[in-house]
Short mmCIF file of C-alpha atoms in Angstrom, two decimals:
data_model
loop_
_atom_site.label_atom_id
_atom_site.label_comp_id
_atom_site.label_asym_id
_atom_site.label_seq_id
_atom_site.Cartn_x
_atom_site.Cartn_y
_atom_site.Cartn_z
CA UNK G 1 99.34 113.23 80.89
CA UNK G 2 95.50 114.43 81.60
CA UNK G 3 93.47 114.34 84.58
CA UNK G 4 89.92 114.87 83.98
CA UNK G 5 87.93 117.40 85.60
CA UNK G 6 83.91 116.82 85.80
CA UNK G 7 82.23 119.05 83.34
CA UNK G 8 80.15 121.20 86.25
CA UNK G 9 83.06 122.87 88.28
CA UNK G 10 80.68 123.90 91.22
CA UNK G 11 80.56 120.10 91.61
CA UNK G 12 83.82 119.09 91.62
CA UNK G 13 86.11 122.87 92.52
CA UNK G 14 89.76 122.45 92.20
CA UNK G 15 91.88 120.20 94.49
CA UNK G 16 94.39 121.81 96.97
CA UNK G 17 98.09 120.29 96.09
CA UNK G 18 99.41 118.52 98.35
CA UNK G 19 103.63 117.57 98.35
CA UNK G 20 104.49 114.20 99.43
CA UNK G 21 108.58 114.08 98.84
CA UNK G 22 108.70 115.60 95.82
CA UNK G 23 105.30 114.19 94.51
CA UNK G 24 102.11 116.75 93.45
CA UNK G 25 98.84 114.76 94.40
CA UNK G 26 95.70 117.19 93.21
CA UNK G 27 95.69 120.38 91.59
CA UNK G 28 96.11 119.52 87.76
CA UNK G 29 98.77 117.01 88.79
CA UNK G 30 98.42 113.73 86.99
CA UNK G 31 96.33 110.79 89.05
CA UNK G 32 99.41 109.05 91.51
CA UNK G 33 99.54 105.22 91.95
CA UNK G 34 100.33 104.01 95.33
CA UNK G 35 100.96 100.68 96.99
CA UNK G 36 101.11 98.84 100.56
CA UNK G 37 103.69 96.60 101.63
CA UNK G 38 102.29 93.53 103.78
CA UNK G 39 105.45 92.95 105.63
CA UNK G 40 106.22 93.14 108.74
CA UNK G 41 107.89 96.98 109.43
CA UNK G 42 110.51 95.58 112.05
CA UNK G 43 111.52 93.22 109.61
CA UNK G 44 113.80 95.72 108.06
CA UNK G 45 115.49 93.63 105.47
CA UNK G 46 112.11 92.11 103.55
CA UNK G 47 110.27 95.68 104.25
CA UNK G 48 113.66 97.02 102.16
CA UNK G 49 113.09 94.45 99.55
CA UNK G 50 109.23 95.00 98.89
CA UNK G 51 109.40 98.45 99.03
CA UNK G 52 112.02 98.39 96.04
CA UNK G 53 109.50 96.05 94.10
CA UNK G 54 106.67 97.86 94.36
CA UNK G 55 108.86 101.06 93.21
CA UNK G 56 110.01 99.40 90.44
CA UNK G 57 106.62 98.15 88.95
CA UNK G 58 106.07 101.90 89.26
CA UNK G 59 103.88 102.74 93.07
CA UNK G 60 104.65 106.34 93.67
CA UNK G 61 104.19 106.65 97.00
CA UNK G 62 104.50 103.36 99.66
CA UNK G 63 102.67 102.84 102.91
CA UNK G 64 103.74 101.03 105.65
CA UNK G 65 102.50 99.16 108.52
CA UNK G 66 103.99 101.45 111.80
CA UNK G 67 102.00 99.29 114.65
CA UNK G 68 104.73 98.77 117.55
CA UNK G 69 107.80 100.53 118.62
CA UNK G 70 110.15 98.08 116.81
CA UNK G 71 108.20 99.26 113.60
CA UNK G 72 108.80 102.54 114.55
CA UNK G 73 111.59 102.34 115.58
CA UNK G 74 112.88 100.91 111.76
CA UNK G 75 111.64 103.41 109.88
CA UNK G 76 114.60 105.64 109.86
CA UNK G 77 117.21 103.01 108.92
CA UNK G 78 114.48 102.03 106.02
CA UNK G 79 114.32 105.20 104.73
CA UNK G 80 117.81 105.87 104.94
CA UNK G 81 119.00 102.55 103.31
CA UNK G 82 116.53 103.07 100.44
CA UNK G 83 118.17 106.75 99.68
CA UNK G 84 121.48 105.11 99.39
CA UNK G 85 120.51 103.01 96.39
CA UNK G 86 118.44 105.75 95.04
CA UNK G 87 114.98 104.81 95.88
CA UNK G 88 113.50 108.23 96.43
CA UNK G 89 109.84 107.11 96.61
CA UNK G 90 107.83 108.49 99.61
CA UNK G 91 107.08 106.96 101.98
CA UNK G 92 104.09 106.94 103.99
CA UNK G 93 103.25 105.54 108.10
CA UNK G 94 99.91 103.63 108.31
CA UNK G 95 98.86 104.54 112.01
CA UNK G 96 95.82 103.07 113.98
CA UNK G 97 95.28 103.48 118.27
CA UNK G 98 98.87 103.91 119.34
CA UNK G 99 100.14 106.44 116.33
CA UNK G 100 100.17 109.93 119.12
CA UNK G 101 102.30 107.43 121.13
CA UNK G 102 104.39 105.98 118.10
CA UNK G 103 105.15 109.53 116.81
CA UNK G 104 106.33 110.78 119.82
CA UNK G 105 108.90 108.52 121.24
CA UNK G 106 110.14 107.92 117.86
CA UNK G 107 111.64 111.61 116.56
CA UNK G 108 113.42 109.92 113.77
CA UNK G 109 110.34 107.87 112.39
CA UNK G 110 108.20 111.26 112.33
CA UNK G 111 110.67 113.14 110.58
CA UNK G 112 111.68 110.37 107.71
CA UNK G 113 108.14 109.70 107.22
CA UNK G 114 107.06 111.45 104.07
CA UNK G 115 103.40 111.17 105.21
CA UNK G 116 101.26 110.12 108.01
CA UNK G 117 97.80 108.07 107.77
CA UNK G 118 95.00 108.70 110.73
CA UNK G 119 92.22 106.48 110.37
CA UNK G 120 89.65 108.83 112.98
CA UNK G 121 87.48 106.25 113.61
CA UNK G 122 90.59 104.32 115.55
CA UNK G 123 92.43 107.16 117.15
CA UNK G 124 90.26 106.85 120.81
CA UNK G 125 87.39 107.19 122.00
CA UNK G 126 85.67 110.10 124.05
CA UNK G 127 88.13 112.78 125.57
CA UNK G 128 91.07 110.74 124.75
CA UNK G 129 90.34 111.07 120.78
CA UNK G 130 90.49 114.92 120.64
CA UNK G 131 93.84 114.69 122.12
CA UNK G 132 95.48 111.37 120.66
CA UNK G 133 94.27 113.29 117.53
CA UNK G 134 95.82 116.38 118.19
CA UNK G 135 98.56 114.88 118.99
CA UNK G 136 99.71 113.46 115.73
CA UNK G 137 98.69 116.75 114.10
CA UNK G 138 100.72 118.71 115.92
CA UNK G 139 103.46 116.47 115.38
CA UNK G 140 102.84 116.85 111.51
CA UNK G 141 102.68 120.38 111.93
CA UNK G 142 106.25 120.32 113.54
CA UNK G 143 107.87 118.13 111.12
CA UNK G 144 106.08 119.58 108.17
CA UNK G 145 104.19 116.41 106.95
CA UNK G 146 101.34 116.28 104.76
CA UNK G 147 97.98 113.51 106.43
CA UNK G 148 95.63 111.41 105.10
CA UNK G 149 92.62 111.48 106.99
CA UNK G 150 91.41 107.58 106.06
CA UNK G 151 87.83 106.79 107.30
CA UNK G 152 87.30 103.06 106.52
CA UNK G 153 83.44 102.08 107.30
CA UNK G 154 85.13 98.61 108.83
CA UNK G 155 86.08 101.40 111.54
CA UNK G 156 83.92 104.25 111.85
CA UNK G 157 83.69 106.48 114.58
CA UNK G 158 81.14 104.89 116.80
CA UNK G 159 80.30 108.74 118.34
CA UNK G 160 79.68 109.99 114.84
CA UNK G 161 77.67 107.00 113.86
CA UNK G 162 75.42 106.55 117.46
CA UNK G 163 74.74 110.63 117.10
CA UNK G 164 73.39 109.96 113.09
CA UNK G 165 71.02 106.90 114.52
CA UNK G 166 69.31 108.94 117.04
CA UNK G 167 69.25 112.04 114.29
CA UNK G 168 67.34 109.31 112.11
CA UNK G 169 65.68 107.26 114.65
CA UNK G 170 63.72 110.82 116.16
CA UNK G 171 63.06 112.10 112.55
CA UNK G 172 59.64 111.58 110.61
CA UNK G 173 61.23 110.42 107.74
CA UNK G 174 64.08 108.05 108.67
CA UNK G 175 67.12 107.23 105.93
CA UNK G 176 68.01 103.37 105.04
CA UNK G 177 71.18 102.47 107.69
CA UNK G 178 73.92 102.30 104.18
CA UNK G 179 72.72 105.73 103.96
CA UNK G 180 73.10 106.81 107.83
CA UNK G 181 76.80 104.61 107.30
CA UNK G 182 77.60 106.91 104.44
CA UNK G 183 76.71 110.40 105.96
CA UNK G 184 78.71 109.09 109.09
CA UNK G 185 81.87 108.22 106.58
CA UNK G 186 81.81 111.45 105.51
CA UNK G 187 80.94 113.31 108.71
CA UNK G 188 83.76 112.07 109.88
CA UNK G 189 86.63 112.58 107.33
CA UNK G 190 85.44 115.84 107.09
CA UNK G 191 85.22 116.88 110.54
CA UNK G 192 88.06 115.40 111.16
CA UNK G 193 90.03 117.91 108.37
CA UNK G 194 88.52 120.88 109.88
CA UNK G 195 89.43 119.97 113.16
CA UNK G 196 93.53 119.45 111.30
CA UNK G 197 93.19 122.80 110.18
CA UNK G 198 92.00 124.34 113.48
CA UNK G 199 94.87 122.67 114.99
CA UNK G 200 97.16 124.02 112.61
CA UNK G 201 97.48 122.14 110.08
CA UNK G 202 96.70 123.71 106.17
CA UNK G 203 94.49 122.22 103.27
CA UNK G 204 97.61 121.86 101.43
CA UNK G 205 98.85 119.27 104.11
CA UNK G 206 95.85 117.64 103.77
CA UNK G 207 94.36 114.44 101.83
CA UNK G 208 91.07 112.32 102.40
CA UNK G 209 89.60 108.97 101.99
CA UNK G 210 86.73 107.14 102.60
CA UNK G 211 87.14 103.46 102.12
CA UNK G 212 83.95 101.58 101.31
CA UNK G 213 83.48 97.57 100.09
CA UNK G 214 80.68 98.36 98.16
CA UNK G 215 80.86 99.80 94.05
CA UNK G 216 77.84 102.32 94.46
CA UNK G 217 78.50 103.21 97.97
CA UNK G 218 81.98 104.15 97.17
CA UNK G 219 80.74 105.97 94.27
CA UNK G 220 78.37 107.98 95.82
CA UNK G 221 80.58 108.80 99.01
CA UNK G 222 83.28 109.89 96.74
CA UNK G 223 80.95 112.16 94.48
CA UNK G 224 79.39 113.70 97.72
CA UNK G 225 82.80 114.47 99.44
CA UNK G 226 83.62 116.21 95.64
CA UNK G 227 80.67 118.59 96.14
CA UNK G 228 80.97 119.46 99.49
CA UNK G 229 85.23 120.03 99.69
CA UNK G 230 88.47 120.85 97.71
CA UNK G 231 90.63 118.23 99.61
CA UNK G 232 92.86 115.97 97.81
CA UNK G 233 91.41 112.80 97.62
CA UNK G 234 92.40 109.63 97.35
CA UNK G 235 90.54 106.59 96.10
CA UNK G 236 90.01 102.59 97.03
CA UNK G 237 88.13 100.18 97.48
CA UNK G 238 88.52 98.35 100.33
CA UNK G 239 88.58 94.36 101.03
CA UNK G 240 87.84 94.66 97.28
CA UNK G 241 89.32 90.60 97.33
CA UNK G 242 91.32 88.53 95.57
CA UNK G 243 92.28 87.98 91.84
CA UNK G 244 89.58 88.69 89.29
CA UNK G 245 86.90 89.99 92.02
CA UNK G 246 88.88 92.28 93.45
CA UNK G 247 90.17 93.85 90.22
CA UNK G 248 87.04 94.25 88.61
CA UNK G 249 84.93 95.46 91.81
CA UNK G 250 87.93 98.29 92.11
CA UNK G 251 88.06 98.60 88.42
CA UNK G 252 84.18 99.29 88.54
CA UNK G 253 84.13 101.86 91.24
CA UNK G 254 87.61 103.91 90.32
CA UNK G 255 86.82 104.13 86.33
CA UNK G 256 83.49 105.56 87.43
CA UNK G 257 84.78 108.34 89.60
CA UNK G 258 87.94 108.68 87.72
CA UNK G 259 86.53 109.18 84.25
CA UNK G 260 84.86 112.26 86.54
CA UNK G 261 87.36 113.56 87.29
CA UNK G 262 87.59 112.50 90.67
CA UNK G 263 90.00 111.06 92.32
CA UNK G 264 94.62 112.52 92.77
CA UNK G 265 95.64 109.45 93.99
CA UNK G 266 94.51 105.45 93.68
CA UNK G 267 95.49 102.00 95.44
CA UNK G 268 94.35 98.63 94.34
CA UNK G 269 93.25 96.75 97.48
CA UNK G 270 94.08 93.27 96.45
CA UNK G 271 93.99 89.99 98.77
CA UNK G 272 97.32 88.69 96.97
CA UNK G 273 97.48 85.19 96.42
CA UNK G 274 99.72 82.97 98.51
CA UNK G 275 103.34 83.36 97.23
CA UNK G 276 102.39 86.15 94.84
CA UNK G 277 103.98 89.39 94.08
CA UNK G 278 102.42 92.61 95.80
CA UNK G 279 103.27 94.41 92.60
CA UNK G 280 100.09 93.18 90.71
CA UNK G 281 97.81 95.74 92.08
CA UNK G 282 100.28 98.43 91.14
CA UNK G 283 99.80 97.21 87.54
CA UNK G 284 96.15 97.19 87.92
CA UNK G 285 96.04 100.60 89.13
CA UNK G 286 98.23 101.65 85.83
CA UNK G 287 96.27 99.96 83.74
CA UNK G 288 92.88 101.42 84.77
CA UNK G 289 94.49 105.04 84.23
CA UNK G 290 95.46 104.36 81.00
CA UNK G 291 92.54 102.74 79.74
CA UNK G 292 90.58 105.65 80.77
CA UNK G 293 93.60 107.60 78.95
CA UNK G 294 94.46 109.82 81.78
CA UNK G 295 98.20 108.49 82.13
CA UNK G 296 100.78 106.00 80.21
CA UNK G 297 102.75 103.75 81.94
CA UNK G 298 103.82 101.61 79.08
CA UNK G 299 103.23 100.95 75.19
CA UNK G 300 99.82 99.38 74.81
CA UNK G 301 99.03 95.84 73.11
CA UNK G 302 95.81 95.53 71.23
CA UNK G 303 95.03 92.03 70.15
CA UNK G 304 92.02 90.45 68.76
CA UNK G 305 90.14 87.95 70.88
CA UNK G 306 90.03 85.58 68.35
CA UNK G 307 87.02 83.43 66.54
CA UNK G 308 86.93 80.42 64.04
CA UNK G 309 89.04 82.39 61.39
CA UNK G 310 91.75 82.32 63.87
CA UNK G 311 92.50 78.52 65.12
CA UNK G 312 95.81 79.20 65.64
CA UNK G 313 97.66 80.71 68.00
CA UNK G 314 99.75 82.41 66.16
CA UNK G 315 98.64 85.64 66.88
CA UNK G 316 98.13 85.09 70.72
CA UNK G 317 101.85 83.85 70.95
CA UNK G 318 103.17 86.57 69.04
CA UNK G 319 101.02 89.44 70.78
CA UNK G 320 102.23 87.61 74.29
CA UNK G 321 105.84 87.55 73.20
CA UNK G 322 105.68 91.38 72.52
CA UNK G 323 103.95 92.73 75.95
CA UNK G 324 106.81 90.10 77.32
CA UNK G 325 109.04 92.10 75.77
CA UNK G 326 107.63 95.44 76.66
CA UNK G 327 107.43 94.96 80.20
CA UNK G 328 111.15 93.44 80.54
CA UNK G 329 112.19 97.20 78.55
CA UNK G 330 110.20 99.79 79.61
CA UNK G 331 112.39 100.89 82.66
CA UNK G 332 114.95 101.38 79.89
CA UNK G 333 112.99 102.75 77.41
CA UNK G 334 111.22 105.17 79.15
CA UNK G 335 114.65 106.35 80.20
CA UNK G 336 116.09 106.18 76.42
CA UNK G 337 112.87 107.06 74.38
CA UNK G 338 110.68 109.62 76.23
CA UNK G 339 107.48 109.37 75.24
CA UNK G 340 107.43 105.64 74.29
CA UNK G 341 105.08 104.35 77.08
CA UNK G 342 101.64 106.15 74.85
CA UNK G 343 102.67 103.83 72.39
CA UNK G 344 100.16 101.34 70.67
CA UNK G 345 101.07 98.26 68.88
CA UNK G 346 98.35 96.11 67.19
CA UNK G 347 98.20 92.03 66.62
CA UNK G 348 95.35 91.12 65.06
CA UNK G 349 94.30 87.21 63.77
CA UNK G 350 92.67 87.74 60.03
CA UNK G 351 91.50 90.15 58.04
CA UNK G 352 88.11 91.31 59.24
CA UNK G 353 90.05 93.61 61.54
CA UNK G 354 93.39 93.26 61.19
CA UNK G 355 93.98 95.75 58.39
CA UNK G 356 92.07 98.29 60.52
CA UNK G 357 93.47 98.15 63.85
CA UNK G 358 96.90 97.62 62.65
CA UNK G 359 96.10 101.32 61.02
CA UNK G 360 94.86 102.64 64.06
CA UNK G 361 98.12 101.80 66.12
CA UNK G 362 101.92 103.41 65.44
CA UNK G 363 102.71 99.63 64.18
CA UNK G 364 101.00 97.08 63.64
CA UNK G 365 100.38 93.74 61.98
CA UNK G 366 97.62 91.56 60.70
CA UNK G 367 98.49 87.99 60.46
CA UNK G 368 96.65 85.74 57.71
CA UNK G 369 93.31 83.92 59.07
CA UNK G 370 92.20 80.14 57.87
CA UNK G 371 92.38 80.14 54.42
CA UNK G 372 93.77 83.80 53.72
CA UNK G 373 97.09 84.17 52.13
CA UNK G 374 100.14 83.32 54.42
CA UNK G 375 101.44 86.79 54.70
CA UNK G 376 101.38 89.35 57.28
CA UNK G 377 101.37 93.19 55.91
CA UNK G 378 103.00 95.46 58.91
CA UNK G 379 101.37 99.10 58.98
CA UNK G 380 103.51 101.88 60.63
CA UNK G 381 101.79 105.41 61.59
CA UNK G 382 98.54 104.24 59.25
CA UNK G 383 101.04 103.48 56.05
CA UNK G 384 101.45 99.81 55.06
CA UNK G 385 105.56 99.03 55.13
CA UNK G 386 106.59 96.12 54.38
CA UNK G 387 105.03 92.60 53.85
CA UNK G 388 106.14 89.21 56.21
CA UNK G 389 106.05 86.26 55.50
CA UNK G 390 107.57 82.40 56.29
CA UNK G 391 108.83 80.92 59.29
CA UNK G 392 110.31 83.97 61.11
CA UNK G 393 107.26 86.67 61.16
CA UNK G 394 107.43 87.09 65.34
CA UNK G 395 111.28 87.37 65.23
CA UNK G 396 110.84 89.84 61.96
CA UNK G 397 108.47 91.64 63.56
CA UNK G 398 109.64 92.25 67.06
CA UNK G 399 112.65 93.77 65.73
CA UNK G 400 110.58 95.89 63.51
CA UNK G 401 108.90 96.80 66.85
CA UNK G 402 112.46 98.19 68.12
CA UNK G 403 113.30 99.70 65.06
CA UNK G 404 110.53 101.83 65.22
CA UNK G 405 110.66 102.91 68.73
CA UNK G 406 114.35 103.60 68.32
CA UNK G 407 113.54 105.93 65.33
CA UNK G 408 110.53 107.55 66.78
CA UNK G 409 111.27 108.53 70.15
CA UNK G 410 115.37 108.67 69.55
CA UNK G 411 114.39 111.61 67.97
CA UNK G 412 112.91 113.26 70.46
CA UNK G 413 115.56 113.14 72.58
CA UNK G 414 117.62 115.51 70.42
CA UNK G 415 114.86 117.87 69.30
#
């Protein structure tokens, strides 16, 4: 597993580590995935239920909603109902206005909590913010919990923001208002970690965001606050939408920032469609990683988009019935066969590529194109093996598939 580092160290100095559970986020700790259920906390049963989904589809860490006392008030039997079927994944209070409050009266919720989030922009206002924020710290201090400082612009600290305006508004040369926004997001997430620490509370307890809706804003936030600090970060964007908007605005802004080395710990903000599983931004999240090759989650697919040679769909059935596969065995796998999820496993349509790719992957097969001869050579490692053909090619080749990851990674169990 790699994490990327950008080139120019004095830009982007080393991460503190931070331990959430018995997860490393920064340091030269692989990039974590993380995930949000959208149930309702007090609702103990469905909050169990989601929380096992998301950990399943493979989110590291899990926030939850803690906005009442009845929320609070849940978290313990949550937490300790998920240890008895041997979900250890962290995880993690959301808190906004009433979290000082929340914390307090509710021992047991501070203490099972594996993490608190502080949004400073919604902890008070005036006087009261200083100590509401103090507060919680404290609390994390006591109970030995690790924070997220999460500035969101939808809620920025109004003090911060009113004090940059009448910075700009008396200066001879005043900044656009997105920029004012953006020195304001950072001011405050900032600020708001030094002010942790004086409290009490160390770098290594300590992990930032600052949430934009924008691609470029969110890139250059994220690239300033990698200059200017050696926090653990962690990256979104936020409201990025629903379905194909939202995974290619977040796509956009995290592959940026990842593939520079920034970034110890991602969420996909998706809108999920009605009746939809929450576990598709989890996915998303994996898949950007390994794309960018900084982590494996599962053996990859490559498959040719197809083009007039191809006017079947051979080749798309077959490549679908083989990620079906993989998905519905990886839990296993990666239990059985270490090492299986960096995996690649080529379908291609005809011969302008096929032969190629199929080289390029640890197996692969090229399937005959209009009027190329009906067989389908199988490569394994680079080396052509065997030769399909007739009715049964998918069913011949999937078990090929297993055959090989049984005798590739088997092996490296035992060595």
């Amino acid at each position: 597993m790699k994490h990327f580092m950008l080139k120019n160290n004095l830009l982007n100095p080393a991460r503190h580590c931070v331990k959430v559970g018995k997860v490393l986020i920064g340091g030269n700790n692989p990039v974590v995935v993380q995930s949000m259920t959208n149930t309702d906390t007090a609702d103990i049963e469905a909050t169990i239920v989601q929380i096992k989904e998301l950990s399943d589809s493979g989110s590291e860490l899990v926030r939850v909603t803690v906005n009442n006392e009845a929320a609070a008030a849940a978290i313990g039997e949550i937490s300790e109902r998920l240890q008895a079927d041997g979900y250890a994944v962290p995880i993690v209070g959301d808190f906004h206005f009433n979290g000082h409050k929340l914390l307090s009266k509710f021992p047991e919720c501070a203490r099972q909590l594996a993490k608190y989030r502080i949004n400073p922009g919604n902890v008070g206002r005036g006087q009261k913010r200083d100590t509401q924020f103090q507060t919680m710290i404290e609390l994390a201090c006591k109970y030995d919990k690790p924070v997220r400082i999460g500035v969101n612009w939808g809620s920025l600290d109004q003090q911060i923001l009113s004090q940059l305006l009448d910075q700009n508004a008396r200066s001879s040369k005043p900044r656009e208002l997105t920029e004012i926004n953006k020195m304001a997001v950072i001011q405050s997430a900032l600020s708001s970690a030094q002010l942790a620490q004086d409290i009490g509370l160390g770098k290594d307890k300590i992990i930032i965001s600052c949430k934009m809706s924008h691609v470029n804003d969110l890139v250059s936030v994220y690239r300033e606050l990698a200059r200017q600090s050696s926090y653990a970060l962690h990256l979104g964007l936020t409201e990025a939408g629903m379905g194909d908007k939202g995974i290619i605005a977040s796509t956009a802004a995290l592959a940026i920032l990842l593939d520079e080395g920034i970034g110890d710990t991602i969420r996909i903000s998706l809108t999920p469609e009605p009746g939809s599983s929450r576990t598709r931004e989890v996915k998303v999240a994996q898949q950007i990683l390994q794309s960018l090759n900084i982590r494996s989650f599962a053996p990859m697919v490559v498959a040719c988009p197809g083009c007039g040679r191809t006017s079947s769909d051979y080749f798309q059935v077959l490549a679908q019935q083989i990620q079906q596969k993989m998905d519905a065995s990886i839990k296993d796998w990666r239990v059985r066969y270490p090492g299986v999820e960096e995996m690649s496993v080529a379908v291609m349509g005809c011969v302008v590529n096929g032969p190629g790719e199929s080289k390029h992957a640890n197996i692969g097969i090229s399937l005959p194109g209009n009027g190329e001869q009906p067989v389908a050579p199988v490569y394994e490692d680079g080396v052509k093996t065997v030769t399909l053909k007739g009715e049964h090619i998918a069913e011949e080749f999937i078990q090929l598939v297993e055959h090989y990851i049984e005798k590739t990674y088997s092996a490296k169990v035992s060595t």
